[in-house]
mmCIF file of N, CA and C in Angstrom:
data_model
loop_
_atom_site.group_PDB
_atom_site.id
_atom_site.type_symbol
_atom_site.label_atom_id
_atom_site.label_comp_id
_atom_site.label_asym_id
_atom_site.label_seq_id
_atom_site.Cartn_x
_atom_site.Cartn_y
_atom_site.Cartn_z
ATOM 1 N N UNK A 29 49.100 -22.928 -15.029
ATOM 2 C CA UNK A 29 49.683 -21.671 -14.512
ATOM 3 C C UNK A 29 50.380 -22.045 -13.202
ATOM 4 N N UNK A 30 51.711 -21.520 -13.146
ATOM 5 C CA UNK A 30 52.423 -21.816 -11.863
ATOM 6 C C UNK A 30 52.157 -20.601 -10.889
ATOM 7 N N UNK A 31 52.526 -20.858 -9.681
ATOM 8 C CA UNK A 31 52.308 -19.933 -8.548
ATOM 9 C C UNK A 31 53.002 -18.684 -8.938
ATOM 10 N N UNK A 32 54.163 -18.685 -9.639
ATOM 11 C CA UNK A 32 54.878 -17.544 -9.979
ATOM 12 C C UNK A 32 54.146 -16.591 -10.958
ATOM 13 N N UNK A 33 53.149 -17.128 -11.639
ATOM 14 C CA UNK A 33 52.394 -16.353 -12.629
ATOM 15 C C UNK A 33 51.017 -15.932 -12.125
ATOM 16 N N UNK A 34 50.634 -16.504 -10.959
ATOM 17 C CA UNK A 34 49.373 -16.265 -10.404
ATOM 18 C C UNK A 34 49.408 -14.932 -9.664
ATOM 19 N N UNK A 35 48.225 -14.234 -9.496
ATOM 20 C CA UNK A 35 48.091 -13.060 -8.738
ATOM 21 C C UNK A 35 48.494 -13.229 -7.246
ATOM 22 N N UNK A 36 49.241 -12.201 -6.730
ATOM 23 C CA UNK A 36 49.644 -12.178 -5.324
ATOM 24 C C UNK A 36 48.898 -11.062 -4.681
ATOM 25 N N UNK A 37 48.197 -11.346 -3.580
ATOM 26 C CA UNK A 37 47.375 -10.475 -2.756
ATOM 27 C C UNK A 37 48.274 -9.983 -1.495
ATOM 28 N N UNK A 38 48.384 -8.750 -1.314
ATOM 29 C CA UNK A 38 49.182 -8.215 -0.165
ATOM 30 C C UNK A 38 48.211 -7.476 0.780
ATOM 31 N N UNK A 39 48.234 -7.726 2.058
ATOM 32 C CA UNK A 39 47.499 -7.035 3.062
ATOM 33 C C UNK A 39 48.473 -6.380 3.959
ATOM 34 N N UNK A 40 48.475 -5.088 3.868
ATOM 35 C CA UNK A 40 49.274 -4.149 4.891
ATOM 36 C C UNK A 40 48.401 -3.749 6.031
ATOM 37 N N UNK A 41 48.827 -4.049 7.112
ATOM 38 C CA UNK A 41 48.008 -3.591 8.338
ATOM 39 C C UNK A 41 48.829 -2.885 9.420
ATOM 40 N N UNK A 42 48.168 -2.077 10.153
ATOM 41 C CA UNK A 42 48.843 -1.331 11.255
ATOM 42 C C UNK A 42 49.142 -2.176 12.395
ATOM 43 N N UNK A 43 50.420 -2.285 12.781
ATOM 44 C CA UNK A 43 50.846 -2.961 13.973
ATOM 45 C C UNK A 43 50.343 -2.239 15.248
ATOM 46 N N UNK A 44 50.386 -0.959 15.212
ATOM 47 C CA UNK A 44 50.059 -0.186 16.409
ATOM 48 C C UNK A 44 48.596 -0.362 16.781
ATOM 49 N N UNK A 45 47.788 -0.632 15.745
ATOM 50 C CA UNK A 45 46.361 -0.809 16.037
ATOM 51 C C UNK A 45 45.995 -2.278 16.246
ATOM 52 N N UNK A 46 46.981 -3.161 16.233
ATOM 53 C CA UNK A 46 46.766 -4.622 16.538
ATOM 54 C C UNK A 46 45.821 -5.233 15.490
ATOM 55 N N UNK A 47 46.014 -5.097 14.254
ATOM 56 C CA UNK A 47 45.072 -5.459 13.165
ATOM 57 C C UNK A 47 45.638 -6.807 12.559
ATOM 58 N N UNK A 48 46.569 -7.396 13.083
ATOM 59 C CA UNK A 48 47.208 -8.622 12.520
ATOM 60 C C UNK A 48 46.031 -9.718 12.461
ATOM 61 N N UNK A 49 45.266 -9.891 13.478
ATOM 62 C CA UNK A 49 44.254 -11.002 13.470
ATOM 63 C C UNK A 49 43.221 -10.687 12.377
ATOM 64 N N UNK A 50 42.886 -9.434 12.206
ATOM 65 C CA UNK A 50 41.921 -9.056 11.120
ATOM 66 C C UNK A 50 42.491 -9.349 9.769
ATOM 67 N N UNK A 51 43.783 -8.990 9.563
ATOM 68 C CA UNK A 51 44.452 -9.269 8.291
ATOM 69 C C UNK A 51 44.606 -10.757 8.049
ATOM 70 N N UNK A 52 44.986 -11.529 9.081
ATOM 71 C CA UNK A 52 45.115 -12.925 8.946
ATOM 72 C C UNK A 52 43.727 -13.645 8.625
ATOM 73 N N UNK A 53 42.778 -13.109 9.251
ATOM 74 C CA UNK A 53 41.372 -13.716 8.888
ATOM 75 C C UNK A 53 41.010 -13.442 7.517
ATOM 76 N N UNK A 54 41.309 -12.282 6.980
ATOM 77 C CA UNK A 54 40.915 -11.853 5.628
ATOM 78 C C UNK A 54 41.772 -12.686 4.672
ATOM 79 N N UNK A 55 43.020 -12.892 5.021
ATOM 80 C CA UNK A 55 43.888 -13.843 4.157
ATOM 81 C C UNK A 55 43.325 -15.194 4.061
ATOM 82 N N UNK A 56 42.827 -15.690 5.202
ATOM 83 C CA UNK A 56 42.220 -17.025 5.250
ATOM 84 C C UNK A 56 41.036 -17.071 4.330
ATOM 85 N N UNK A 57 40.174 -15.968 4.367
ATOM 86 C CA UNK A 57 38.903 -15.964 3.637
ATOM 87 C C UNK A 57 39.255 -15.944 2.103
ATOM 88 N N UNK A 58 40.231 -15.200 1.737
ATOM 89 C CA UNK A 58 40.613 -15.180 0.325
ATOM 90 C C UNK A 58 41.263 -16.420 -0.205
ATOM 91 N N UNK A 59 42.051 -17.001 0.578
ATOM 92 C CA UNK A 59 42.731 -18.271 0.241
ATOM 93 C C UNK A 59 41.680 -19.330 0.184
ATOM 94 N N UNK A 60 40.664 -19.403 1.058
ATOM 95 C CA UNK A 60 39.626 -20.393 1.017
ATOM 96 C C UNK A 60 38.828 -20.335 -0.328
ATOM 97 N N UNK A 61 38.447 -19.013 -0.591
ATOM 98 C CA UNK A 61 37.526 -18.887 -1.820
ATOM 99 C C UNK A 61 38.424 -19.073 -3.092
ATOM 100 N N UNK A 62 39.597 -18.455 -3.229
ATOM 101 C CA UNK A 62 40.289 -18.433 -4.544
ATOM 102 C C UNK A 62 41.450 -19.586 -4.569
ATOM 103 N N UNK A 63 41.553 -20.304 -3.442
ATOM 104 C CA UNK A 63 42.533 -21.409 -3.322
ATOM 105 C C UNK A 63 43.613 -21.433 -4.399
ATOM 106 N N UNK A 64 43.441 -22.182 -5.445
ATOM 107 C CA UNK A 64 44.605 -22.457 -6.432
ATOM 108 C C UNK A 64 44.603 -21.435 -7.417
ATOM 109 N N UNK A 65 43.804 -20.366 -7.395
ATOM 110 C CA UNK A 65 43.873 -19.229 -8.397
ATOM 111 C C UNK A 65 44.770 -18.117 -7.904
ATOM 112 N N UNK A 66 45.330 -18.155 -6.771
ATOM 113 C CA UNK A 66 46.249 -17.155 -6.240
ATOM 114 C C UNK A 66 47.584 -17.808 -6.080
ATOM 115 N N UNK A 67 48.636 -16.938 -6.187
ATOM 116 C CA UNK A 67 49.940 -17.331 -6.022
ATOM 117 C C UNK A 67 50.355 -17.161 -4.524
ATOM 118 N N UNK A 68 49.479 -16.498 -3.744
ATOM 119 C CA UNK A 68 49.656 -16.357 -2.337
ATOM 120 C C UNK A 68 49.081 -15.119 -1.758
ATOM 121 N N UNK A 69 49.074 -14.961 -0.468
ATOM 122 C CA UNK A 69 48.611 -13.859 0.242
ATOM 123 C C UNK A 69 49.712 -13.459 1.182
ATOM 124 N N UNK A 70 50.179 -12.234 1.118
ATOM 125 C CA UNK A 70 51.361 -11.858 2.018
ATOM 126 C C UNK A 70 50.772 -10.769 2.947
ATOM 127 N N UNK A 71 51.164 -10.973 4.289
ATOM 128 C CA UNK A 71 50.758 -10.004 5.294
ATOM 129 C C UNK A 71 51.961 -9.130 5.520
ATOM 130 N N UNK A 72 51.831 -7.806 5.492
ATOM 131 C CA UNK A 72 52.933 -6.827 5.787
ATOM 132 C C UNK A 72 52.606 -5.911 6.891
ATOM 133 N N UNK A 73 53.331 -6.096 7.996
ATOM 134 C CA UNK A 73 53.152 -5.114 9.145
ATOM 135 C C UNK A 73 53.480 -3.669 8.726
ATOM 136 N N UNK A 74 52.577 -2.791 8.818
ATOM 137 C CA UNK A 74 52.695 -1.426 8.486
ATOM 138 C C UNK A 74 53.046 -0.539 9.631
ATOM 139 N N UNK A 75 53.796 0.398 9.464
ATOM 140 C CA UNK A 75 54.190 1.332 10.682
ATOM 141 C C UNK A 75 53.338 2.651 10.578
ATOM 142 N N UNK A 76 52.558 2.856 9.493
ATOM 143 C CA UNK A 76 51.805 4.027 9.414
ATOM 144 C C UNK A 76 50.547 3.953 10.222
ATOM 145 N N UNK A 77 50.118 4.999 10.919
ATOM 146 C CA UNK A 77 49.049 4.952 11.752
ATOM 147 C C UNK A 77 47.708 4.634 11.020
ATOM 148 N N UNK A 78 47.110 3.484 11.370
ATOM 149 C CA UNK A 78 45.827 3.173 10.830
ATOM 150 C C UNK A 78 45.809 2.576 9.508
ATOM 151 N N UNK A 79 46.922 2.107 8.928
ATOM 152 C CA UNK A 79 46.962 1.541 7.565
ATOM 153 C C UNK A 79 46.305 0.209 7.561
ATOM 154 N N UNK A 80 45.487 0.020 6.458
ATOM 155 C CA UNK A 80 44.868 -1.290 6.213
ATOM 156 C C UNK A 80 44.580 -1.220 4.730
ATOM 157 N N UNK A 81 45.528 -1.897 3.855
ATOM 158 C CA UNK A 81 45.451 -1.806 2.480
ATOM 159 C C UNK A 81 45.539 -3.129 1.961
ATOM 160 N N UNK A 82 44.740 -3.425 0.890
ATOM 161 C CA UNK A 82 44.785 -4.725 0.171
ATOM 162 C C UNK A 82 45.149 -4.389 -1.283
ATOM 163 N N UNK A 83 46.212 -5.032 -1.780
ATOM 164 C CA UNK A 83 46.587 -4.974 -3.173
ATOM 165 C C UNK A 83 46.690 -6.212 -3.774
ATOM 166 N N UNK A 84 46.512 -6.238 -5.128
ATOM 167 C CA UNK A 84 46.772 -7.374 -6.055
ATOM 168 C C UNK A 84 47.797 -6.985 -7.078
ATOM 169 N N UNK A 85 48.877 -7.748 -6.992
ATOM 170 C CA UNK A 85 50.013 -7.376 -7.935
ATOM 171 C C UNK A 85 50.243 -5.863 -7.982
ATOM 172 N N UNK A 86 50.223 -5.237 -6.852
ATOM 173 C CA UNK A 86 50.488 -3.798 -6.711
ATOM 174 C C UNK A 86 49.401 -2.828 -6.994
ATOM 175 N N UNK A 87 48.258 -3.361 -7.372
ATOM 176 C CA UNK A 87 46.991 -2.534 -7.618
ATOM 177 C C UNK A 87 46.237 -2.515 -6.360
ATOM 178 N N UNK A 88 45.928 -1.320 -5.924
ATOM 179 C CA UNK A 88 45.103 -1.197 -4.559
ATOM 180 C C UNK A 88 43.623 -1.477 -4.926
ATOM 181 N N UNK A 89 43.135 -2.495 -4.204
ATOM 182 C CA UNK A 89 41.736 -2.787 -4.311
ATOM 183 C C UNK A 89 40.943 -2.377 -3.103
ATOM 184 N N UNK A 90 41.587 -2.160 -1.961
ATOM 185 C CA UNK A 90 40.910 -1.711 -0.770
ATOM 186 C C UNK A 90 41.824 -0.865 0.090
ATOM 187 N N UNK A 91 41.426 0.355 0.551
ATOM 188 C CA UNK A 91 42.150 1.173 1.443
ATOM 189 C C UNK A 91 41.120 1.615 2.548
ATOM 190 N N UNK A 92 41.476 1.302 3.684
ATOM 191 C CA UNK A 92 40.572 1.566 4.862
ATOM 192 C C UNK A 92 40.211 3.050 4.937
ATOM 193 N N UNK A 93 41.115 3.951 4.688
ATOM 194 C CA UNK A 93 40.891 5.390 4.760
ATOM 195 C C UNK A 93 39.980 5.761 3.534
ATOM 196 N N UNK A 94 40.401 5.380 2.319
ATOM 197 C CA UNK A 94 39.662 5.750 1.100
ATOM 198 C C UNK A 94 38.325 5.211 1.066
ATOM 199 N N UNK A 95 38.243 3.867 1.547
ATOM 200 C CA UNK A 95 36.905 3.189 1.312
ATOM 201 C C UNK A 95 35.977 3.189 2.518
ATOM 202 N N UNK A 96 36.422 3.898 3.607
ATOM 203 C CA UNK A 96 35.543 4.101 4.703
ATOM 204 C C UNK A 96 35.468 2.965 5.693
ATOM 205 N N UNK A 97 36.593 2.441 6.081
ATOM 206 C CA UNK A 97 36.561 1.354 7.077
ATOM 207 C C UNK A 97 37.189 0.008 6.480
ATOM 208 N N UNK A 98 36.844 -1.052 7.256
ATOM 209 C CA UNK A 98 37.315 -2.333 6.765
ATOM 210 C C UNK A 98 36.382 -3.052 5.862
ATOM 211 N N UNK A 99 36.829 -3.829 4.946
ATOM 212 C CA UNK A 99 36.046 -4.399 3.980
ATOM 213 C C UNK A 99 35.185 -5.715 4.695
ATOM 214 N N UNK A 100 34.020 -5.888 4.219
ATOM 215 C CA UNK A 100 33.386 -7.068 4.480
ATOM 216 C C UNK A 100 34.053 -8.104 3.538
ATOM 217 N N UNK A 101 34.066 -9.393 4.003
ATOM 218 C CA UNK A 101 34.688 -10.435 3.205
ATOM 219 C C UNK A 101 34.061 -10.525 1.913
ATOM 220 N N UNK A 102 32.764 -10.386 1.805
ATOM 221 C CA UNK A 102 32.070 -10.467 0.486
ATOM 222 C C UNK A 102 32.416 -9.468 -0.426
ATOM 223 N N UNK A 103 32.621 -8.164 0.008
ATOM 224 C CA UNK A 103 32.991 -7.106 -0.834
ATOM 225 C C UNK A 103 34.402 -7.307 -1.266
ATOM 226 N N UNK A 104 35.313 -7.610 -0.431
ATOM 227 C CA UNK A 104 36.711 -7.783 -0.871
ATOM 228 C C UNK A 104 36.804 -8.932 -1.862
ATOM 229 N N UNK A 105 36.133 -10.100 -1.654
ATOM 230 C CA UNK A 105 36.183 -11.180 -2.592
ATOM 231 C C UNK A 105 35.655 -10.729 -3.963
ATOM 232 N N UNK A 106 34.626 -9.923 -4.010
ATOM 233 C CA UNK A 106 34.110 -9.390 -5.255
ATOM 234 C C UNK A 106 35.003 -8.458 -5.972
ATOM 235 N N UNK A 107 35.693 -7.695 -5.237
ATOM 236 C CA UNK A 107 36.755 -6.798 -5.785
ATOM 237 C C UNK A 107 37.900 -7.608 -6.297
ATOM 238 N N UNK A 108 38.318 -8.619 -5.599
ATOM 239 C CA UNK A 108 39.403 -9.461 -6.028
ATOM 240 C C UNK A 108 39.070 -10.200 -7.315
ATOM 241 N N UNK A 109 37.866 -10.754 -7.269
ATOM 242 C CA UNK A 109 37.408 -11.484 -8.468
ATOM 243 C C UNK A 109 37.305 -10.522 -9.661
ATOM 244 N N UNK A 110 36.770 -9.333 -9.492
ATOM 245 C CA UNK A 110 36.662 -8.329 -10.539
ATOM 246 C C UNK A 110 38.058 -7.979 -11.138
ATOM 247 N N UNK A 111 39.117 -8.118 -10.384
ATOM 248 C CA UNK A 111 40.350 -7.818 -10.835
ATOM 249 C C UNK A 111 41.130 -8.910 -11.509
ATOM 250 N N UNK A 112 40.858 -10.191 -10.996
ATOM 251 C CA UNK A 112 41.629 -11.294 -11.506
ATOM 252 C C UNK A 112 40.821 -12.127 -12.535
ATOM 253 N N UNK A 113 39.514 -12.127 -12.408
ATOM 254 C CA UNK A 113 38.674 -13.042 -13.230
ATOM 255 C C UNK A 113 37.210 -12.554 -13.163
ATOM 256 N N UNK A 114 36.933 -11.464 -13.911
ATOM 257 C CA UNK A 114 35.573 -10.929 -13.831
ATOM 258 C C UNK A 114 34.443 -11.885 -14.253
ATOM 259 N N UNK A 115 34.644 -12.870 -14.949
ATOM 260 C CA UNK A 115 33.700 -13.860 -15.348
ATOM 261 C C UNK A 115 33.357 -14.993 -14.343
ATOM 262 N N UNK A 116 34.224 -14.948 -13.285
ATOM 263 C CA UNK A 116 34.079 -15.995 -12.313
ATOM 264 C C UNK A 116 32.809 -15.848 -11.472
ATOM 265 N N UNK A 117 32.079 -16.914 -11.194
ATOM 266 C CA UNK A 117 30.893 -16.871 -10.295
ATOM 267 C C UNK A 117 31.344 -17.189 -8.878
ATOM 268 N N UNK A 118 30.977 -16.268 -8.015
ATOM 269 C CA UNK A 118 31.227 -16.552 -6.584
ATOM 270 C C UNK A 118 30.169 -17.237 -5.905
ATOM 271 N N UNK A 119 29.237 -17.804 -6.479
ATOM 272 C CA UNK A 119 28.139 -18.526 -5.936
ATOM 273 C C UNK A 119 27.248 -17.641 -5.091
ATOM 274 N N UNK A 120 27.030 -17.989 -3.888
ATOM 275 C CA UNK A 120 26.003 -17.219 -3.046
ATOM 276 C C UNK A 120 26.448 -15.831 -2.733
ATOM 277 N N UNK A 121 27.701 -15.581 -2.813
ATOM 278 C CA UNK A 121 28.249 -14.231 -2.664
ATOM 279 C C UNK A 121 27.711 -13.227 -3.711
ATOM 280 N N UNK A 122 27.479 -13.716 -4.909
ATOM 281 C CA UNK A 122 26.888 -12.952 -6.099
ATOM 282 C C UNK A 122 25.525 -12.838 -6.041
ATOM 283 N N UNK A 123 24.784 -13.523 -5.190
ATOM 284 C CA UNK A 123 23.330 -13.434 -5.100
ATOM 285 C C UNK A 123 22.858 -12.153 -4.404
ATOM 286 N N UNK A 124 21.949 -11.520 -4.988
ATOM 287 C CA UNK A 124 21.376 -10.293 -4.404
ATOM 288 C C UNK A 124 20.324 -10.633 -3.315
ATOM 289 N N UNK A 125 20.048 -9.637 -2.509
ATOM 290 C CA UNK A 125 18.957 -9.815 -1.450
ATOM 291 C C UNK A 125 17.627 -9.586 -1.940
ATOM 292 N N UNK A 126 17.421 -9.497 -3.287
ATOM 293 C CA UNK A 126 16.097 -9.310 -3.762
ATOM 294 C C UNK A 126 15.423 -10.609 -4.085
ATOM 295 N N UNK A 127 15.821 -11.780 -3.518
ATOM 296 C CA UNK A 127 15.269 -12.990 -3.753
ATOM 297 C C UNK A 127 15.717 -13.807 -4.909
ATOM 298 N N UNK A 128 16.746 -13.260 -5.523
ATOM 299 C CA UNK A 128 17.382 -13.913 -6.681
ATOM 300 C C UNK A 128 18.160 -15.088 -6.310
#
């Protein structure tokens, strides 16, 4: 699979709220976990007040306003995995706190 056919993640962040570092950190987390499975992660400076949205090929998987704040890396990785490859094991991220 070439990069042109791999999923592209887009993180749109509010420039007025100074959320570039948060968006950059999340991009790094996604690239570290999904490395060669993604075609890239794009950061888009948003001009709307308080915007923080994560999409995969145009499908919204996280919206700060809709989902009640910023995503934990674990939650966002699970949502991304569920969208691009539901059978993928995320290792310790998939383990529950019930001792499993």
